[in-house]
Coordinates of C-alpha atoms in Angstrom, one line a residue:
M1 CA 39.2 124.1 105.8
H2 CA 37.6 121.7 108.2
P3 CA 39.2 118.3 108.1
T4 CA 36.0 116.4 109.0
T5 CA 35.3 112.9 107.9
P6 CA 32.0 111.9 106.3
E7 CA 30.7 110.0 109.3
L8 CA 29.2 113.1 110.8
G9 CA 28.5 114.9 107.5
Q10 CA 29.5 118.3 108.9
G11 CA 32.0 119.7 106.4
G12 CA 29.6 121.8 104.4
C13 CA 27.5 122.7 107.4
M14 CA 30.5 124.0 109.2
A15 CA 31.4 126.2 106.2
L16 CA 27.9 127.7 106.4
E17 CA 28.1 128.1 110.1
D18 CA 31.4 129.9 109.6
A19 CA 29.9 132.3 107.1
V20 CA 27.0 133.2 109.4
V21 CA 29.2 133.6 112.5
L22 CA 31.7 135.7 110.6
G23 CA 29.0 137.8 109.0
R24 CA 27.4 138.4 112.4
H25 CA 30.7 139.6 113.9
I26 CA 31.5 141.8 111.0
G27 CA 27.9 143.2 110.9
N28 CA 28.1 144.0 114.6
S29 CA 31.3 145.9 113.9
L30 CA 29.6 148.4 111.6
D31 CA 28.8 151.9 112.9
P32 CA 25.3 153.3 112.4
N33 CA 26.3 154.7 109.0
G34 CA 27.3 151.2 107.8
K35 CA 31.1 151.9 107.8
L36 CA 33.8 149.9 109.6
R37 CA 35.8 151.8 112.2
P38 CA 39.6 151.4 112.3
G39 CA 40.6 148.1 113.9
D40 CA 37.1 146.6 113.9
I41 CA 37.9 143.9 111.3
G42 CA 40.7 142.6 113.6
R43 CA 38.4 142.5 116.6
A44 CA 35.6 140.8 114.6
L45 CA 38.1 138.2 113.3
G46 CA 39.3 137.6 116.9
K47 CA 35.8 137.1 118.2
Y48 CA 35.0 134.8 115.3
A49 CA 38.1 132.7 115.9
G50 CA 37.4 132.6 119.7
E51 CA 33.8 131.4 119.1
R52 CA 34.6 128.8 116.4
R53 CA 37.8 127.4 117.8
W54 CA 36.4 124.8 120.3
R55 CA 33.4 123.8 118.2
T56 CA 35.6 123.1 115.3
A57 CA 38.1 121.1 117.4
W58 CA 35.3 119.0 118.9
I59 CA 33.7 118.3 115.5
I60 CA 37.0 117.2 114.1
A61 CA 37.8 115.0 117.1
G62 CA 34.3 113.5 117.0
S63 CA 34.6 112.8 113.2
Y64 CA 38.0 111.2 113.7
L65 CA 36.8 109.0 116.6
S66 CA 33.7 108.0 114.8
G67 CA 35.7 106.9 111.7
W68 CA 38.3 105.2 113.8
V69 CA 35.8 103.1 115.7
Q70 CA 34.2 102.0 112.4
Q71 CA 37.4 100.9 110.8
D72 CA 38.2 97.3 110.3
G73 CA 39.4 95.4 113.3
S74 CA 37.7 92.4 114.8
G75 CA 39.7 91.8 118.0
W76 CA 37.9 91.7 121.3
W77 CA 39.3 95.1 122.3
M78 CA 38.0 96.8 119.1
K79 CA 34.6 95.1 119.6
F80 CA 34.5 96.3 123.1
L81 CA 35.4 99.9 122.1
R82 CA 32.8 99.8 119.3
D83 CA 30.1 98.6 121.6
L84 CA 31.0 101.3 124.2
F85 CA 31.1 103.9 121.4
Y86 CA 27.7 103.1 120.0
K87 CA 26.0 102.8 123.4
T88 CA 27.4 105.9 125.1
I89 CA 29.8 108.2 123.2
Q90 CA 28.0 108.3 119.9
T91 CA 25.0 110.2 121.4
R92 CA 27.4 112.9 122.6
V93 CA 29.2 113.1 119.3
I94 CA 25.9 113.3 117.4
S95 CA 24.8 116.1 119.7
L96 CA 27.7 118.2 118.4
V97 CA 25.9 118.7 115.1
H98 CA 23.2 120.9 116.6
Y99 CA 24.5 124.4 116.7
D100 CA 22.8 127.8 116.7
C101 CA 24.9 130.3 114.7
G102 CA 23.1 133.4 116.2
R103 CA 21.2 136.1 114.4
L104 CA 22.6 138.3 111.7
P105 CA 22.2 142.1 112.2
N106 CA 20.5 144.1 109.5
R107 CA 20.6 147.7 108.5
M108 CA 17.3 148.5 110.2
G109 CA 18.7 148.0 113.6
T110 CA 17.0 144.7 114.4
S111 CA 18.2 141.1 113.9
L112 CA 17.1 138.9 111.1

């Protein structure tokens, strides 16, 4: 449930990122026998939410800003904002799409 716009094309990618990050936190919660200890799911979900909260907020804000700037409007103010966006801000917004989800733990005790 990521309300991103198509300008950055990150909706599907964020869903995959979420799956990997959540899997990593749940996988790290398992004991050596592969069983969950009491309360570990809650801690894993809390860590997941804390890690994903700001990334999701910045992607949504960047998508909104990117779409808003590209909307119709030909006044001098909108042209100025569009020029400013494409020359400076767009590079920062585009840099948001590069994200390392981390490594998933496996049953052998090493990371994949």
